[in-house]
PDB file of C-alpha atoms in Angstrom:
ATOM      1  CA  MET A 147      -7.662   0.135  -9.030  1.00  0.00           C
ATOM      2  CA  PRO A 148      -5.751  -0.352 -12.283  1.00  0.00           C
ATOM      3  CA  PHE A 149      -5.423  -3.935 -13.506  1.00  0.00           C
ATOM      4  CA  ALA A 150      -1.666  -3.423 -13.889  1.00  0.00           C
ATOM      5  CA  LEU A 151      -1.353  -3.618 -10.094  1.00  0.00           C
ATOM      6  CA  MET A 152      -2.789  -7.137 -10.171  1.00  0.00           C
ATOM      7  CA  GLU A 153      -0.601  -8.411 -13.013  1.00  0.00           C
ATOM      8  CA  PRO A 154       2.192  -9.720 -10.712  1.00  0.00           C
ATOM      9  CA  LEU A 155      -0.322 -12.163  -9.233  1.00  0.00           C
ATOM     10  CA  LEU A 156      -0.627 -13.819 -12.651  1.00  0.00           C
ATOM     11  CA  SER A 157       2.905 -15.206 -12.433  1.00  0.00           C
ATOM     12  CA  ILE A 158       2.623 -16.895  -9.036  1.00  0.00           C
ATOM     13  CA  PRO A 159       3.449 -20.597  -9.444  1.00  0.00           C
ATOM     14  CA  GLY A 160       0.516 -22.935  -8.987  1.00  0.00           C
ATOM     15  CA  VAL A 161      -2.113 -20.260  -9.617  1.00  0.00           C
ATOM     16  CA  GLU A 162      -4.386 -20.233 -12.648  1.00  0.00           C
ATOM     17  CA  SER A 163      -6.180 -16.896 -12.973  1.00  0.00           C
ATOM     18  CA  VAL A 164      -9.704 -16.308 -14.246  1.00  0.00           C
ATOM     19  CA  SER A 165     -11.150 -12.877 -14.999  1.00  0.00           C
ATOM     20  CA  LEU A 166     -14.686 -12.080 -13.868  1.00  0.00           C
ATOM     21  CA  GLN A 167     -14.456  -8.539 -15.263  1.00  0.00           C
ATOM     22  CA  VAL A 168     -16.844  -7.050 -17.789  1.00  0.00           C
ATOM     23  CA  GLY A 169     -16.931  -3.772 -19.705  1.00  0.00           C
ATOM     24  CA  ASP A 170     -14.115  -1.239 -19.361  1.00  0.00           C
ATOM     25  CA  ALA A 171     -12.451  -3.187 -16.551  1.00  0.00           C
ATOM     26  CA  ALA A 172     -12.204  -6.250 -18.807  1.00  0.00           C
ATOM     27  CA  GLU A 173     -10.475  -4.172 -21.473  1.00  0.00           C
ATOM     28  CA  GLN A 174      -7.566  -3.540 -19.075  1.00  0.00           C
ATOM     29  CA  ALA A 175      -6.933  -7.291 -18.903  1.00  0.00           C
ATOM     30  CA  ARG A 176      -7.018  -8.022 -22.660  1.00  0.00           C
ATOM     31  CA  ALA A 177      -3.229  -8.190 -23.023  1.00  0.00           C
ATOM     32  CA  ALA A 178      -2.961 -10.711 -20.172  1.00  0.00           C
ATOM     33  CA  VAL A 179      -5.706 -12.811 -21.768  1.00  0.00           C
ATOM     34  CA  ALA A 180      -3.944 -12.661 -25.142  1.00  0.00           C
ATOM     35  CA  ALA A 181      -0.663 -13.713 -23.501  1.00  0.00           C
ATOM     36  CA  GLY A 182      -2.350 -16.741 -21.917  1.00  0.00           C
ATOM     37  CA  LEU A 183      -1.839 -15.456 -18.372  1.00  0.00           C
ATOM     38  CA  LEU A 184      -5.533 -15.020 -17.668  1.00  0.00           C
ATOM     39  CA  ILE A 185      -8.646 -16.962 -18.661  1.00  0.00           C
ATOM     40  CA  ASP A 186     -11.668 -14.865 -19.614  1.00  0.00           C
ATOM     41  CA  PRO A 187     -14.948 -16.840 -19.606  1.00  0.00           C
ATOM     42  CA  MET A 188     -17.154 -13.738 -19.513  1.00  0.00           C
ATOM     43  CA  ALA A 189     -18.100 -13.511 -23.205  1.00  0.00           C
ATOM     44  CA  GLY A 190     -21.117 -15.772 -22.677  1.00  0.00           C
ATOM     45  CA  VAL A 191     -22.194 -14.250 -19.375  1.00  0.00           C
ATOM     46  CA  ASN A 192     -25.614 -12.594 -19.420  1.00  0.00           C
ATOM     47  CA  ASP A 193     -26.377 -12.017 -15.739  1.00  0.00           C
ATOM     48  CA  PHE A 194     -25.276 -12.555 -12.138  1.00  0.00           C
ATOM     49  CA  ALA A 195     -26.490 -16.154 -12.219  1.00  0.00           C
ATOM     50  CA  ASP A 196     -23.929 -16.867 -14.946  1.00  0.00           C
ATOM     51  CA  THR A 197     -21.212 -15.080 -12.962  1.00  0.00           C
ATOM     52  CA  ALA A 198     -22.166 -17.018  -9.814  1.00  0.00           C
ATOM     53  CA  ALA A 199     -21.936 -20.294 -11.750  1.00  0.00           C
ATOM     54  CA  ILE A 200     -18.372 -19.465 -12.777  1.00  0.00           C
ATOM     55  CA  ALA A 201     -17.381 -18.234  -9.306  1.00  0.00           C
ATOM     56  CA  ALA A 202     -18.768 -21.420  -7.766  1.00  0.00           C
ATOM     57  CA  HIS A 203     -16.010 -23.374  -9.526  1.00  0.00           C
ATOM     58  CA  LEU A 204     -13.132 -21.155  -8.399  1.00  0.00           C
ATOM     59  CA  ASP A 205     -10.933 -21.916  -5.391  1.00  0.00           C
ATOM     60  CA  LEU A 206     -10.639 -18.226  -4.539  1.00  0.00           C
ATOM     61  CA  VAL A 207     -11.982 -14.906  -5.820  1.00  0.00           C
ATOM     62  CA  ILE A 208      -9.756 -11.846  -5.504  1.00  0.00           C
ATOM     63  CA  ALA A 209     -11.598  -8.599  -6.147  1.00  0.00           C
ATOM     64  CA  VAL A 210     -12.016  -4.990  -5.158  1.00  0.00           C
ATOM     65  CA  ASP A 211     -15.251  -4.002  -3.398  1.00  0.00           C
ATOM     66  CA  THR A 212     -17.605  -4.748  -6.295  1.00  0.00           C
ATOM     67  CA  SER A 213     -20.721  -6.789  -6.915  1.00  0.00           C
ATOM     68  CA  VAL A 214     -18.520  -9.757  -7.868  1.00  0.00           C
ATOM     69  CA  ALA A 215     -16.882  -9.771  -4.417  1.00  0.00           C
ATOM     70  CA  HIS A 216     -20.299  -9.704  -2.742  1.00  0.00           C
ATOM     71  CA  LEU A 217     -21.745 -12.334  -5.085  1.00  0.00           C
ATOM     72  CA  ALA A 218     -18.870 -14.769  -4.602  1.00  0.00           C
ATOM     73  CA  ALA A 219     -18.897 -14.334  -0.827  1.00  0.00           C
ATOM     74  CA  ALA A 220     -22.688 -14.697  -0.717  1.00  0.00           C
ATOM     75  CA  ILE A 221     -22.453 -18.127  -2.375  1.00  0.00           C
ATOM     76  CA  GLY A 222     -19.768 -19.145   0.107  1.00  0.00           C
ATOM     77  CA  ARG A 223     -16.675 -18.936  -2.075  1.00  0.00           C
ATOM     78  CA  PRO A 224     -13.471 -17.746  -0.410  1.00  0.00           C
ATOM     79  CA  VAL A 225     -12.950 -14.083  -1.295  1.00  0.00           C
ATOM     80  CA  TRP A 226      -9.941 -11.854  -0.702  1.00  0.00           C
ATOM     81  CA  MET A 227     -11.259  -8.347  -1.106  1.00  0.00           C
ATOM     82  CA  LEU A 228      -9.074  -5.321  -1.703  1.00  0.00           C
ATOM     83  CA  SER A 229     -10.443  -2.384   0.233  1.00  0.00           C
ATOM     84  CA  ARG A 230      -9.584   1.303   0.175  1.00  0.00           C
ATOM     85  CA  SER A 231      -8.360   3.022   3.311  1.00  0.00           C
ATOM     86  CA  ASP A 232     -11.625   5.013   3.434  1.00  0.00           C
ATOM     87  CA  ALA A 233     -13.763   1.915   2.973  1.00  0.00           C
ATOM     88  CA  CYS A 234     -17.496   1.771   3.383  1.00  0.00           C
ATOM     89  CA  TRP A 235     -18.860   1.405   6.918  1.00  0.00           C
ATOM     90  CA  ARG A 236     -19.755  -2.257   6.347  1.00  0.00           C
ATOM     91  CA  TRP A 237     -16.090  -3.265   6.494  1.00  0.00           C
ATOM     92  CA  PHE A 238     -15.544  -1.717   9.933  1.00  0.00           C
ATOM     93  CA  ARG A 239     -12.032  -0.736  11.018  1.00  0.00           C
ATOM     94  CA  GLY A 240      -9.157  -2.681  12.497  1.00  0.00           C
ATOM     95  CA  ARG A 241     -10.172  -6.104  11.249  1.00  0.00           C
ATOM     96  CA  ASP A 242      -9.469  -8.229   8.206  1.00  0.00           C
ATOM     97  CA  ASP A 243     -12.609 -10.356   8.266  1.00  0.00           C
ATOM     98  CA  SER A 244     -16.265  -9.632   7.586  1.00  0.00           C
ATOM     99  CA  PRO A 245     -19.197 -10.323   9.874  1.00  0.00           C
ATOM    100  CA  TRP A 246     -21.383 -10.455   6.755  1.00  0.00           C
ATOM    101  CA  TYR A 247     -19.359 -13.009   4.839  1.00  0.00           C
ATOM    102  CA  PRO A 248     -17.468 -15.665   6.836  1.00  0.00           C
ATOM    103  CA  THR A 249     -15.430 -16.678   3.755  1.00  0.00           C
ATOM    104  CA  MET A 250     -14.117 -13.154   3.097  1.00  0.00           C
ATOM    105  CA  ARG A 251     -10.716 -11.762   4.047  1.00  0.00           C
ATOM    106  CA  LEU A 252     -10.088  -8.026   3.705  1.00  0.00           C
ATOM    107  CA  TYR A 253      -6.856  -6.530   2.401  1.00  0.00           C
ATOM    108  CA  ARG A 254      -7.106  -2.868   3.317  1.00  0.00           C
ATOM    109  CA  GLN A 255      -4.965   0.068   2.234  1.00  0.00           C
ATOM    110  CA  ASP A 256      -3.006   1.739   5.027  1.00  0.00           C
ATOM    111  CA  SER A 257      -3.063   5.080   3.242  1.00  0.00           C
ATOM    112  CA  PRO A 258      -5.190   6.482   0.406  1.00  0.00           C
ATOM    113  CA  GLY A 259      -4.123   5.397  -3.066  1.00  0.00           C
ATOM    114  CA  ASP A 260      -1.245   3.207  -1.848  1.00  0.00           C
ATOM    115  CA  TRP A 261      -1.940  -0.261  -3.187  1.00  0.00           C
ATOM    116  CA  ALA A 262       1.696  -1.475  -3.252  1.00  0.00           C
ATOM    117  CA  PRO A 263       1.810  -2.806   0.343  1.00  0.00           C
ATOM    118  CA  VAL A 264      -1.650  -4.336  -0.066  1.00  0.00           C
ATOM    119  CA  MET A 265      -0.611  -6.168  -3.207  1.00  0.00           C
ATOM    120  CA  ALA A 266       2.643  -7.312  -1.587  1.00  0.00           C
ATOM    121  CA  ARG A 267       0.705  -8.841   1.352  1.00  0.00           C
ATOM    122  CA  LEU A 268      -1.853 -10.411  -0.943  1.00  0.00           C
ATOM    123  CA  GLY A 269       0.830 -11.772  -3.294  1.00  0.00           C
ATOM    124  CA  HIS A 270       2.714 -13.299  -0.360  1.00  0.00           C
ATOM    125  CA  ASP A 271      -0.448 -14.905   1.009  1.00  0.00           C
ATOM    126  CA  LEU A 272      -1.501 -16.190  -2.415  1.00  0.00           C
ATOM    127  CA  ALA A 273       1.904 -17.752  -3.057  1.00  0.00           C
ATOM    128  CA  ALA A 274       1.794 -19.406   0.384  1.00  0.00           C
ATOM    129  CA  ALA A 275      -1.743 -20.711  -0.212  1.00  0.00           C
ATOM    130  CA  ALA A 276      -0.777 -22.112  -3.629  1.00  0.00           C
ATOM    131  CA  ALA A 277       2.308 -23.808  -2.190  1.00  0.00           C
ATOM    132  CA  ALA A 278       0.272 -25.307   0.685  1.00  0.00           C
ATOM    133  CA  ARG A 279      -2.359 -26.586  -1.743  1.00  0.00           C
ATOM    134  CA  ASP A 280       0.325 -28.143  -3.937  1.00  0.00           C
ATOM    135  CA  GLN A 281       1.924 -29.769  -0.874  1.00  0.00           C
ATOM    136  CA  ASN A 282      -1.441 -31.137   0.291  1.00  0.00           C
ATOM    137  CA  CYS A 283      -2.117 -32.556  -3.184  1.00  0.00           C
ATOM    138  CA  ALA A 284       1.320 -34.175  -3.330  1.00  0.00           C
ATOM    139  CA  GLU A 285       0.809 -35.755   0.099  1.00  0.00           C
ATOM    140  CA  ALA A 286      -2.614 -37.058  -0.878  1.00  0.00           C
ATOM    141  CA  LEU A 287      -1.209 -38.601  -4.052  1.00  0.00           C
ATOM    142  CA  SER A 288       1.646 -40.112  -2.077  1.00  0.00           C
ATOM    143  CA  ARG A 289      -0.820 -41.730   0.357  1.00  0.00           C
ATOM    144  CA  LYS A 290      -2.831 -43.181  -2.518  1.00  0.00           C
ATOM    145  CA  ALA A 291       0.306 -44.650  -4.057  1.00  0.00           C
ATOM    146  CA  ARG A 292       1.210 -46.579  -0.883  1.00  0.00           C
ATOM    147  CA  PRO A 293       0.068 -50.203  -0.706  1.00  0.00           C
ATOM    148  CA  GLY A 294      -2.662 -50.805   1.854  1.00  0.00           C
ATOM    149  CA  TRP A 295      -4.044 -47.258   1.823  1.00  0.00           C
TER     150      TRP A 295
END
């Protein structure tokens, strides 16, 4: 999946994006990193333990079906995984969750190669999650500011 399809997610209010890409995939994101739209902490990463340490501090990992998606889900981080319409058997059919990883949500293509509807659903859900988090934070701060709380 080309990085360009994920770029609209970088402009969702309340979302700070971190790249866990390495190698050729990381090269696709260089312009977004240079523009300050994406943080890239991967220069000092030597192994999966380093990647897991970074993922452990993220609120959410969004990834295609790669080792990073499995790693983040295995350590209990919330993961939204983008899956092809002809996905591997482990993702079953007709469901958006995973019996292997309780913190994973699947965003599956309806037809081969068509990522646009997937990204629209994911973008909508991400914007809603960011807005809910911001609202929860504002309410918590409001409660702390009240006398007697």
